[in-house]
mmCIF file of C-alpha atoms in Angstrom:
data_model
loop_
_atom_site.group_PDB
_atom_site.id
_atom_site.type_symbol
_atom_site.label_atom_id
_atom_site.label_comp_id
_atom_site.label_asym_id
_atom_site.label_seq_id
_atom_site.Cartn_x
_atom_site.Cartn_y
_atom_site.Cartn_z
ATOM 1 C CA UNK F 1 -4.858 -12.055 -2.043
ATOM 2 C CA UNK F 2 -4.413 -8.930 -4.103
ATOM 3 C CA UNK F 3 -1.365 -9.383 -6.293
ATOM 4 C CA UNK F 4 0.175 -6.801 -8.648
ATOM 5 C CA UNK F 5 2.595 -8.161 -11.236
ATOM 6 C CA UNK F 6 4.947 -5.887 -13.190
ATOM 7 C CA UNK F 7 6.047 -7.410 -16.492
ATOM 8 C CA UNK F 8 3.757 -9.574 -18.621
ATOM 9 C CA UNK F 9 6.369 -11.685 -20.362
ATOM 10 C CA UNK F 10 6.668 -15.454 -20.189
ATOM 11 C CA UNK F 11 7.094 -15.550 -16.418
ATOM 12 C CA UNK F 12 4.766 -12.688 -15.484
ATOM 13 C CA UNK F 13 1.926 -13.956 -17.664
ATOM 14 C CA UNK F 14 2.340 -17.555 -16.451
ATOM 15 C CA UNK F 15 2.137 -16.459 -12.824
ATOM 16 C CA UNK F 16 -0.754 -14.103 -13.587
ATOM 17 C CA UNK F 17 -2.766 -16.919 -15.187
ATOM 18 C CA UNK F 18 -1.993 -19.362 -12.397
ATOM 19 C CA UNK F 19 -2.799 -16.934 -9.589
ATOM 20 C CA UNK F 20 -5.976 -15.863 -11.374
ATOM 21 C CA UNK F 21 -7.108 -19.497 -11.674
ATOM 22 C CA UNK F 22 -6.328 -19.993 -7.990
ATOM 23 C CA UNK F 23 -8.745 -17.193 -7.163
ATOM 24 C CA UNK F 24 -6.385 -14.332 -6.388
ATOM 25 C CA UNK F 25 -7.148 -10.794 -7.545
ATOM 26 C CA UNK F 26 -4.445 -10.106 -10.089
ATOM 27 C CA UNK F 27 -3.378 -6.852 -11.777
ATOM 28 C CA UNK F 28 -0.688 -6.955 -14.465
ATOM 29 C CA UNK F 29 1.377 -3.928 -15.557
ATOM 30 C CA UNK F 30 3.427 -3.817 -18.746
ATOM 31 C CA UNK F 31 4.912 -1.012 -20.851
ATOM 32 C CA UNK F 32 3.753 -2.794 -24.008
ATOM 33 C CA UNK F 33 0.037 -3.528 -24.464
ATOM 34 C CA UNK F 34 0.940 -6.343 -26.891
ATOM 35 C CA UNK F 35 2.436 -8.223 -23.941
ATOM 36 C CA UNK F 36 -1.072 -8.902 -22.651
ATOM 37 C CA UNK F 37 -1.502 -11.327 -25.571
ATOM 38 C CA UNK F 38 0.406 -13.765 -23.361
ATOM 39 C CA UNK F 39 -2.661 -13.900 -21.133
ATOM 40 C CA UNK F 40 -5.568 -16.184 -21.976
ATOM 41 C CA UNK F 41 -8.970 -14.861 -22.986
ATOM 42 C CA UNK F 42 -10.510 -16.049 -19.724
ATOM 43 C CA UNK F 43 -8.059 -13.986 -17.603
ATOM 44 C CA UNK F 44 -10.255 -12.146 -15.119
ATOM 45 C CA UNK F 45 -7.630 -9.800 -13.760
ATOM 46 C CA UNK F 46 -6.867 -6.179 -14.612
ATOM 47 C CA UNK F 47 -4.256 -5.085 -17.166
ATOM 48 C CA UNK F 48 -2.559 -1.685 -17.039
ATOM 49 C CA UNK F 49 -0.231 -0.200 -19.659
ATOM 50 C CA UNK F 50 2.608 1.782 -18.116
ATOM 51 C CA UNK F 51 6.012 1.662 -16.477
ATOM 52 C CA UNK F 52 5.725 -0.455 -13.335
ATOM 53 C CA UNK F 53 8.346 1.581 -11.479
ATOM 54 C CA UNK F 54 6.263 4.755 -11.964
ATOM 55 C CA UNK F 55 4.792 5.908 -8.671
ATOM 56 C CA UNK F 56 1.492 6.981 -10.302
ATOM 57 C CA UNK F 57 1.157 3.835 -12.420
ATOM 58 C CA UNK F 58 1.545 1.793 -9.239
ATOM 59 C CA UNK F 59 -1.136 3.922 -7.611
ATOM 60 C CA UNK F 60 -3.483 3.257 -10.552
ATOM 61 C CA UNK F 61 -2.688 -0.462 -10.353
ATOM 62 C CA UNK F 62 -3.780 -0.526 -6.733
ATOM 63 C CA UNK F 63 -0.372 -1.215 -5.188
ATOM 64 C CA UNK F 64 -1.282 0.713 -1.977
ATOM 65 C CA UNK F 65 -4.005 -1.867 -1.306
ATOM 66 C CA UNK F 66 -2.089 -4.888 -2.643
ATOM 67 C CA UNK F 67 -0.811 -7.764 -0.504
ATOM 68 C CA UNK F 68 1.979 -8.711 -2.884
ATOM 69 C CA UNK F 69 3.955 -6.843 -5.562
ATOM 70 C CA UNK F 70 6.051 -8.879 -7.996
ATOM 71 C CA UNK F 71 8.583 -7.117 -10.269
ATOM 72 C CA UNK F 72 9.184 -9.534 -13.137
ATOM 73 C CA UNK F 73 10.117 -7.182 -15.992
ATOM 74 C CA UNK F 74 13.343 -7.703 -17.876
ATOM 75 C CA UNK F 75 15.539 -4.941 -16.503
ATOM 76 C CA UNK F 76 17.223 -5.410 -13.122
ATOM 77 C CA UNK F 77 17.290 -1.663 -12.488
ATOM 78 C CA UNK F 78 13.594 -1.236 -13.236
ATOM 79 C CA UNK F 79 12.595 -4.208 -11.077
ATOM 80 C CA UNK F 80 14.754 -3.015 -8.192
ATOM 81 C CA UNK F 81 13.330 0.503 -8.336
ATOM 82 C CA UNK F 82 9.760 -0.778 -8.711
ATOM 83 C CA UNK F 83 9.821 -2.960 -5.589
ATOM 84 C CA UNK F 84 11.345 -0.140 -3.555
ATOM 85 C CA UNK F 85 8.646 2.297 -4.693
ATOM 86 C CA UNK F 86 5.998 -0.343 -3.893
ATOM 87 C CA UNK F 87 7.494 -1.068 -0.487
ATOM 88 C CA UNK F 88 8.622 2.350 0.737
ATOM 89 C CA UNK F 89 6.123 4.706 -0.940
ATOM 90 C CA UNK F 90 2.986 2.588 -1.251
ATOM 91 C CA UNK F 91 3.648 0.341 1.749
ATOM 92 C CA UNK F 92 3.230 -2.996 -0.040
ATOM 93 C CA UNK F 93 3.731 -5.614 2.701
ATOM 94 C CA UNK F 94 5.461 -8.191 0.485
ATOM 95 C CA UNK F 95 7.532 -7.500 -2.608
ATOM 96 C CA UNK F 96 9.662 -9.753 -4.792
ATOM 97 C CA UNK F 97 12.092 -8.670 -7.530
ATOM 98 C CA UNK F 98 13.617 -10.742 -10.269
ATOM 99 C CA UNK F 99 17.264 -9.661 -10.550
ATOM 100 C CA UNK F 100 19.334 -11.418 -13.225
ATOM 101 C CA UNK F 101 22.737 -10.123 -12.118
ATOM 102 C CA UNK F 102 23.929 -12.285 -9.172
ATOM 103 C CA UNK F 103 26.087 -9.500 -7.729
ATOM 104 C CA UNK F 104 23.309 -6.928 -7.795
ATOM 105 C CA UNK F 105 20.964 -9.567 -6.361
ATOM 106 C CA UNK F 106 23.257 -9.758 -3.314
ATOM 107 C CA UNK F 107 23.210 -5.969 -2.914
ATOM 108 C CA UNK F 108 19.413 -5.813 -2.958
ATOM 109 C CA UNK F 109 19.135 -8.749 -0.559
ATOM 110 C CA UNK F 110 21.378 -6.805 1.780
ATOM 111 C CA UNK F 111 18.968 -3.871 1.440
ATOM 112 C CA UNK F 112 16.140 -6.094 2.674
ATOM 113 C CA UNK F 113 14.434 -6.944 -0.600
ATOM 114 C CA UNK F 114 13.187 -10.427 -1.498
ATOM 115 C CA UNK F 115 15.167 -11.261 -4.602
ATOM 116 C CA UNK F 116 14.871 -14.156 -7.029
ATOM 117 C CA UNK F 117 18.028 -14.563 -9.072
ATOM 118 C CA UNK F 118 17.379 -16.783 -12.121
ATOM 119 C CA UNK F 119 21.057 -16.876 -13.068
ATOM 120 C CA UNK F 120 22.142 -18.597 -9.833
ATOM 121 C CA UNK F 121 19.108 -20.886 -9.860
ATOM 122 C CA UNK F 122 19.768 -21.981 -13.434
ATOM 123 C CA UNK F 123 23.500 -22.249 -12.781
ATOM 124 C CA UNK F 124 22.739 -24.672 -9.994
ATOM 125 C CA UNK F 125 20.203 -26.652 -12.010
ATOM 126 C CA UNK F 126 22.444 -26.933 -15.053
ATOM 127 C CA UNK F 127 25.351 -28.093 -12.886
ATOM 128 C CA UNK F 128 23.136 -30.581 -11.125
ATOM 129 C CA UNK F 129 21.853 -31.931 -14.448
ATOM 130 C CA UNK F 130 25.368 -32.153 -15.818
ATOM 131 C CA UNK F 131 27.483 -33.185 -12.827
ATOM 132 C CA UNK F 132 25.111 -34.399 -10.127
ATOM 133 C CA UNK F 133 24.139 -32.695 -6.897
ATOM 134 C CA UNK F 134 25.964 -29.939 -4.994
ATOM 135 C CA UNK F 135 28.685 -29.454 -7.532
ATOM 136 C CA UNK F 136 29.145 -25.744 -6.909
ATOM 137 C CA UNK F 137 30.523 -24.897 -3.454
ATOM 138 C CA UNK F 138 30.419 -21.160 -4.261
ATOM 139 C CA UNK F 139 26.619 -21.200 -4.178
ATOM 140 C CA UNK F 140 26.526 -21.772 -0.447
ATOM 141 C CA UNK F 141 28.333 -18.577 0.388
ATOM 142 C CA UNK F 142 27.165 -15.617 -1.674
ATOM 143 C CA UNK F 143 29.392 -12.636 -1.052
ATOM 144 C CA UNK F 144 27.459 -9.524 -0.147
ATOM 145 C CA UNK F 145 29.941 -7.642 1.963
ATOM 146 C CA UNK F 146 31.266 -4.257 0.942
ATOM 147 C CA UNK F 147 34.504 -4.337 -1.000
ATOM 148 C CA UNK F 148 37.747 -3.202 0.547
ATOM 149 C CA UNK F 149 38.639 0.417 0.025
ATOM 150 C CA UNK G 1 39.487 13.770 -5.475
ATOM 151 C CA UNK G 2 38.593 10.765 -7.584
ATOM 152 C CA UNK G 3 35.163 11.216 -9.108
ATOM 153 C CA UNK G 4 33.279 8.594 -11.140
ATOM 154 C CA UNK G 5 30.528 9.871 -13.388
ATOM 155 C CA UNK G 6 28.085 7.262 -14.669
ATOM 156 C CA UNK G 7 26.410 8.442 -17.863
ATOM 157 C CA UNK G 8 28.316 10.462 -20.438
ATOM 158 C CA UNK G 9 25.471 12.460 -21.980
ATOM 159 C CA UNK G 10 25.318 16.258 -21.965
ATOM 160 C CA UNK G 11 25.136 16.415 -18.171
ATOM 161 C CA UNK G 12 27.830 13.848 -17.402
ATOM 162 C CA UNK G 13 30.174 15.152 -20.034
ATOM 163 C CA UNK G 14 29.701 18.745 -18.917
ATOM 164 C CA UNK G 15 30.389 17.783 -15.328
ATOM 165 C CA UNK G 16 33.492 15.820 -16.377
ATOM 166 C CA UNK G 17 34.821 18.777 -18.362
ATOM 167 C CA UNK G 18 34.472 21.150 -15.386
ATOM 168 C CA UNK G 19 35.773 18.702 -12.777
ATOM 169 C CA UNK G 20 38.864 17.931 -14.866
ATOM 170 C CA UNK G 21 39.482 21.652 -15.255
ATOM 171 C CA UNK G 22 39.257 21.980 -11.473
ATOM 172 C CA UNK G 23 42.034 19.411 -11.180
ATOM 173 C CA UNK G 24 40.061 16.335 -10.146
ATOM 174 C CA UNK G 25 40.686 12.824 -11.376
ATOM 175 C CA UNK G 26 37.618 11.798 -13.366
ATOM 176 C CA UNK G 27 36.291 8.610 -14.933
ATOM 177 C CA UNK G 28 33.163 8.682 -17.105
ATOM 178 C CA UNK G 29 31.379 5.338 -17.465
ATOM 179 C CA UNK G 30 29.391 5.298 -20.697
ATOM 180 C CA UNK G 31 27.711 2.338 -22.359
ATOM 181 C CA UNK G 32 27.482 3.782 -25.863
ATOM 182 C CA UNK G 33 30.732 3.189 -27.750
ATOM 183 C CA UNK G 34 30.435 6.254 -30.003
ATOM 184 C CA UNK G 35 29.714 8.548 -27.083
ATOM 185 C CA UNK G 36 32.610 7.096 -25.083
ATOM 186 C CA UNK G 37 34.923 7.542 -28.071
ATOM 187 C CA UNK G 38 33.824 11.132 -28.501
ATOM 188 C CA UNK G 39 34.419 11.881 -24.804
ATOM 189 C CA UNK G 40 37.929 10.439 -24.986
ATOM 190 C CA UNK G 41 38.552 12.514 -28.072
ATOM 191 C CA UNK G 42 37.637 15.715 -26.269
ATOM 192 C CA UNK G 43 38.817 15.124 -22.705
ATOM 193 C CA UNK G 44 41.633 12.589 -22.967
ATOM 194 C CA UNK G 45 41.358 8.954 -21.940
ATOM 195 C CA UNK G 46 38.725 9.360 -19.221
ATOM 196 C CA UNK G 47 35.825 7.279 -20.574
ATOM 197 C CA UNK G 48 35.254 3.643 -19.643
ATOM 198 C CA UNK G 49 32.955 1.744 -21.978
ATOM 199 C CA UNK G 50 30.359 -0.292 -20.106
ATOM 200 C CA UNK G 51 27.065 -0.356 -18.216
ATOM 201 C CA UNK G 52 27.771 1.621 -15.057
ATOM 202 C CA UNK G 53 25.023 -0.174 -13.123
ATOM 203 C CA UNK G 54 26.954 -3.454 -13.460
ATOM 204 C CA UNK G 55 29.120 -4.147 -10.435
ATOM 205 C CA UNK G 56 32.000 -5.589 -12.469
ATOM 206 C CA UNK G 57 32.115 -2.356 -14.481
ATOM 207 C CA UNK G 58 32.025 -0.306 -11.276
ATOM 208 C CA UNK G 59 34.920 -2.394 -9.977
ATOM 209 C CA UNK G 60 36.868 -1.837 -13.211
ATOM 210 C CA UNK G 61 36.274 1.903 -12.833
ATOM 211 C CA UNK G 62 37.885 1.728 -9.380
ATOM 212 C CA UNK G 63 34.785 2.571 -7.417
ATOM 213 C CA UNK G 64 36.382 1.261 -4.225
ATOM 214 C CA UNK G 65 38.711 4.258 -4.231
ATOM 215 C CA UNK G 66 36.200 6.845 -5.497
ATOM 216 C CA UNK G 67 35.490 9.817 -3.236
ATOM 217 C CA UNK G 68 32.394 10.827 -5.164
ATOM 218 C CA UNK G 69 30.092 8.937 -7.539
ATOM 219 C CA UNK G 70 27.719 10.903 -9.755
ATOM 220 C CA UNK G 71 24.842 8.882 -11.235
ATOM 221 C CA UNK G 72 23.618 11.002 -14.112
ATOM 222 C CA UNK G 73 22.174 8.832 -16.840
ATOM 223 C CA UNK G 74 18.870 9.744 -18.443
ATOM 224 C CA UNK G 75 17.104 6.885 -16.656
ATOM 225 C CA UNK G 76 16.164 7.211 -12.990
ATOM 226 C CA UNK G 77 16.067 3.450 -12.407
ATOM 227 C CA UNK G 78 19.698 3.223 -13.560
ATOM 228 C CA UNK G 79 20.701 6.189 -11.396
ATOM 229 C CA UNK G 80 19.070 4.592 -8.362
ATOM 230 C CA UNK G 81 20.834 1.280 -9.048
ATOM 231 C CA UNK G 82 24.210 3.034 -9.405
ATOM 232 C CA UNK G 83 23.638 5.036 -6.224
ATOM 233 C CA UNK G 84 22.625 1.988 -4.188
ATOM 234 C CA UNK G 85 25.468 -0.254 -5.347
ATOM 235 C CA UNK G 86 28.028 2.549 -4.918
ATOM 236 C CA UNK G 87 26.874 3.010 -1.353
ATOM 237 C CA UNK G 88 26.226 -0.604 -0.323
ATOM 238 C CA UNK G 89 28.955 -2.409 -2.209
ATOM 239 C CA UNK G 90 31.730 0.181 -2.381
ATOM 240 C CA UNK G 91 31.035 2.397 0.660
ATOM 241 C CA UNK G 92 31.375 5.541 -1.431
ATOM 242 C CA UNK G 93 31.190 8.528 0.909
ATOM 243 C CA UNK G 94 29.301 10.875 -1.374
ATOM 244 C CA UNK G 95 26.802 9.745 -3.995
ATOM 245 C CA UNK G 96 25.068 12.343 -6.154
ATOM 246 C CA UNK G 97 22.070 11.202 -8.180
ATOM 247 C CA UNK G 98 20.415 12.945 -11.092
ATOM 248 C CA UNK G 99 16.637 12.712 -11.136
ATOM 249 C CA UNK G 100 14.970 12.979 -14.534
ATOM 250 C CA UNK G 101 11.344 12.610 -13.465
ATOM 251 C CA UNK G 102 10.676 14.981 -10.528
ATOM 252 C CA UNK G 103 8.083 12.545 -9.162
ATOM 253 C CA UNK G 104 10.945 10.173 -8.407
ATOM 254 C CA UNK G 105 12.511 12.627 -5.977
ATOM 255 C CA UNK G 106 10.412 11.051 -3.237
ATOM 256 C CA UNK G 107 11.799 7.536 -3.604
ATOM 257 C CA UNK G 108 15.404 8.805 -3.721
ATOM 258 C CA UNK G 109 14.821 10.838 -0.539
ATOM 259 C CA UNK G 110 13.045 7.942 1.155
ATOM 260 C CA UNK G 111 16.000 5.686 0.400
ATOM 261 C CA UNK G 112 18.349 8.230 1.933
ATOM 262 C CA UNK G 113 19.834 9.983 -1.093
ATOM 263 C CA UNK G 114 19.847 13.649 -0.156
ATOM 264 C CA UNK G 115 22.248 14.812 -2.826
ATOM 265 C CA UNK G 116 20.079 14.862 -5.890
ATOM 266 C CA UNK G 117 19.970 17.077 -8.941
ATOM 267 C CA UNK G 118 16.763 17.455 -10.889
ATOM 268 C CA UNK G 119 17.146 19.425 -14.093
ATOM 269 C CA UNK G 120 13.516 18.866 -15.009
ATOM 270 C CA UNK G 121 12.339 20.239 -11.670
ATOM 271 C CA UNK G 122 14.631 23.249 -12.095
ATOM 272 C CA UNK G 123 13.222 23.975 -15.540
ATOM 273 C CA UNK G 124 9.612 23.471 -14.420
ATOM 274 C CA UNK G 125 10.359 25.785 -11.507
ATOM 275 C CA UNK G 126 11.802 28.446 -13.794
ATOM 276 C CA UNK G 127 8.718 28.254 -16.014
ATOM 277 C CA UNK G 128 6.437 28.564 -12.979
ATOM 278 C CA UNK G 129 8.394 31.624 -11.858
ATOM 279 C CA UNK G 130 7.896 33.287 -15.226
ATOM 280 C CA UNK G 131 4.206 32.386 -15.365
ATOM 281 C CA UNK G 132 3.361 33.509 -11.828
ATOM 282 C CA UNK G 133 5.048 36.881 -12.219
ATOM 283 C CA UNK G 134 5.701 38.748 -8.987
ATOM 284 C CA UNK G 135 6.295 35.671 -6.862
ATOM 285 C CA UNK G 136 9.165 33.382 -7.471
ATOM 286 C CA UNK G 137 10.311 30.319 -5.664
ATOM 287 C CA UNK G 138 14.036 30.826 -5.391
ATOM 288 C CA UNK G 139 15.035 27.497 -4.014
ATOM 289 C CA UNK G 140 13.889 24.535 -1.989
ATOM 290 C CA UNK G 141 15.842 24.506 1.264
ATOM 291 C CA UNK G 142 17.582 21.160 1.380
ATOM 292 C CA UNK G 143 15.987 18.453 3.538
ATOM 293 C CA UNK G 144 13.317 20.831 4.875
ATOM 294 C CA UNK G 145 9.740 21.525 3.833
ATOM 295 C CA UNK G 146 10.589 25.191 3.205
ATOM 296 C CA UNK G 147 11.200 27.243 0.096
ATOM 297 C CA UNK G 148 12.690 30.697 -0.382
ATOM 298 C CA UNK G 149 10.328 33.069 -2.175
ATOM 299 C CA UNK G 150 10.906 36.457 -3.687
ATOM 300 C CA UNK G 151 8.074 39.000 -3.969
ATOM 301 C CA UNK G 152 8.256 42.499 -5.399
ATOM 302 C CA UNK G 153 5.675 44.796 -3.761
ATOM 303 C CA UNK G 154 3.473 46.484 -6.417
ATOM 304 C CA UNK G 155 2.788 50.259 -6.231
ATOM 305 C CA UNK G 156 -0.878 49.857 -5.278
ATOM 306 C CA UNK G 157 -0.591 46.842 -3.018
ATOM 307 C CA UNK G 158 -2.653 47.043 0.191
ATOM 308 C CA UNK G 159 0.487 46.018 2.069
ATOM 309 C CA UNK G 160 2.197 49.328 1.195
ATOM 310 C CA UNK G 161 2.391 51.408 4.345
ATOM 311 C CA UNK G 162 1.591 48.461 6.610
ATOM 312 C CA UNK G 163 4.012 47.180 9.207
ATOM 313 C CA UNK G 164 5.130 43.557 9.026
ATOM 314 C CA UNK G 165 3.069 42.894 12.160
ATOM 315 C CA UNK G 166 -0.102 44.042 10.360
ATOM 316 C CA UNK G 167 0.298 41.704 7.413
ATOM 317 C CA UNK G 168 -1.953 38.661 7.257
ATOM 318 C CA UNK G 169 0.874 36.236 6.644
ATOM 319 C CA UNK G 170 0.097 32.527 6.250
ATOM 320 C CA UNK G 171 1.418 30.066 8.869
ATOM 321 C CA UNK G 172 4.970 28.721 8.697
ATOM 322 C CA UNK G 173 6.049 31.896 6.938
ATOM 323 C CA UNK G 174 8.728 34.413 7.885
ATOM 324 C CA UNK G 175 9.852 37.518 6.028
ATOM 325 C CA UNK G 176 13.598 37.107 6.067
ATOM 326 C CA UNK G 177 14.918 40.088 4.157
ATOM 327 C CA UNK G 178 13.781 43.306 2.513
ATOM 328 C CA UNK G 179 15.835 44.837 -0.287
ATOM 329 C CA UNK G 180 14.988 48.470 -1.021
ATOM 330 C CA UNK G 181 16.485 50.208 -4.054
ATOM 331 C CA UNK G 182 20.246 49.752 -3.883
ATOM 332 C CA UNK G 183 20.225 50.174 -0.150
ATOM 333 C CA UNK G 184 21.592 47.762 2.390
ATOM 334 C CA UNK G 185 19.432 44.592 2.635
ATOM 335 C CA UNK G 186 17.442 44.822 5.852
ATOM 336 C CA UNK G 187 16.176 42.106 8.184
ATOM 337 C CA UNK G 188 12.593 43.238 8.828
ATOM 338 C CA UNK G 189 11.214 43.487 12.359
ATOM 339 C CA UNK G 190 7.523 43.576 13.381
ATOM 340 C CA UNK G 191 7.508 47.387 13.012
ATOM 341 C CA UNK G 192 9.224 47.598 9.622
ATOM 342 C CA UNK G 193 7.077 49.477 7.099
ATOM 343 C CA UNK G 194 6.469 47.809 3.752
ATOM 344 C CA UNK G 195 7.068 50.175 0.831
ATOM 345 C CA UNK G 196 6.219 49.971 -2.842
ATOM 346 C CA UNK G 197 8.919 48.282 -4.954
ATOM 347 C CA UNK G 198 10.391 46.515 -1.927
ATOM 348 C CA UNK G 199 11.831 43.148 -2.810
ATOM 349 C CA UNK G 200 10.837 40.769 -0.027
ATOM 350 C CA UNK G 201 12.613 37.481 0.514
ATOM 351 C CA UNK G 202 10.435 35.132 2.534
ATOM 352 C CA UNK G 203 10.775 31.606 3.884
ATOM 353 C CA UNK G 204 7.562 29.632 3.508
ATOM 354 C CA UNK G 205 6.152 26.260 2.556
ATOM 355 C CA UNK G 206 5.065 25.525 -1.017
ATOM 356 C CA UNK G 207 1.382 25.248 -0.076
ATOM 357 C CA UNK G 208 1.422 28.759 1.469
ATOM 358 C CA UNK G 209 3.080 30.515 -1.449
ATOM 359 C CA UNK G 210 -0.235 31.675 -2.904
ATOM 360 C CA UNK G 211 -1.455 33.153 0.412
ATOM 361 C CA UNK G 212 1.919 34.826 0.920
ATOM 362 C CA UNK G 213 1.609 36.362 -2.513
ATOM 363 C CA UNK G 214 -1.875 37.603 -1.710
ATOM 364 C CA UNK G 215 -0.821 39.071 1.652
ATOM 365 C CA UNK G 216 1.973 41.057 0.015
ATOM 366 C CA UNK G 217 0.483 42.077 -3.332
ATOM 367 C CA UNK G 218 -3.293 41.994 -2.751
ATOM 368 C CA UNK G 219 -3.775 39.707 -5.761
ATOM 369 C CA UNK G 220 -3.789 35.936 -5.743
#
């Protein structure tokens, strides 16, 4: 599969290395060229310096021909914009955004975006480690409805 | 009306100043403490310190009772986030987004935000108008592919003395108005004669502006 990853930090670089080893065609975008130091020397994929939410940078990274676009940079706003550009402008069939803020994660889910929310996942794991399983009933019912006016 | 402005820079602050003067209730959400302090100093207690893309800050600003939300930070990704949460989470009726990079206009339009303001595009446009003297793009007609163009007919243009029917106008182009001296503006018909120094207002598409210019002035 052709995979474009935005954000070459700890998570982005780990996934890039793994997917590369598994034989996928990987392109990594980061605003900071130093971030590519996270990748190993034997990384066979492509690296591109630029803002991953930029429509032209995505074009250069091959998003129009990609199967998967992963937005794993640090800012929620940038990731959210990037996946929507990839999906709605470049027609990427599958996009995933990391959104730290649980409330914004719900909003983007409602807008049809695949969201991974590390805060909720870690919340659950920490609770499980500390208290045992299923200790947070709130996790089962995320609230994504519009607020009362 | 209750208007929330996210981003208290030059644009947001200027908008707040005018809207308050017009009698509206205004809240400016600004994440820089010094800027927020300075806004409060000038305009009274209207600034709320915080990141306006955060939903808990939007809630604190009273977004659920806002009539209008203006997203006008200097970062398009923040403006898009504000616009989408205002609409999805708080059902705000009118969301106005500022676009800093004109290339981002497409994604805002695609996602359904028709009320956008692009200062950069306006400036680029103004520069283009000055550079391509004789033809100016007056304005993009909202949610259409058309622009309004203004052309002044030069003294020696081949179009002088021709009727509108005889002009080799590009497709998707209509001459809407002719302004002659200080006379009454005239809606041209097929038999209207083009005269030197006429100011012609035409509706066309951006890609036909050059051919329109050539048809009216004889130079490209």
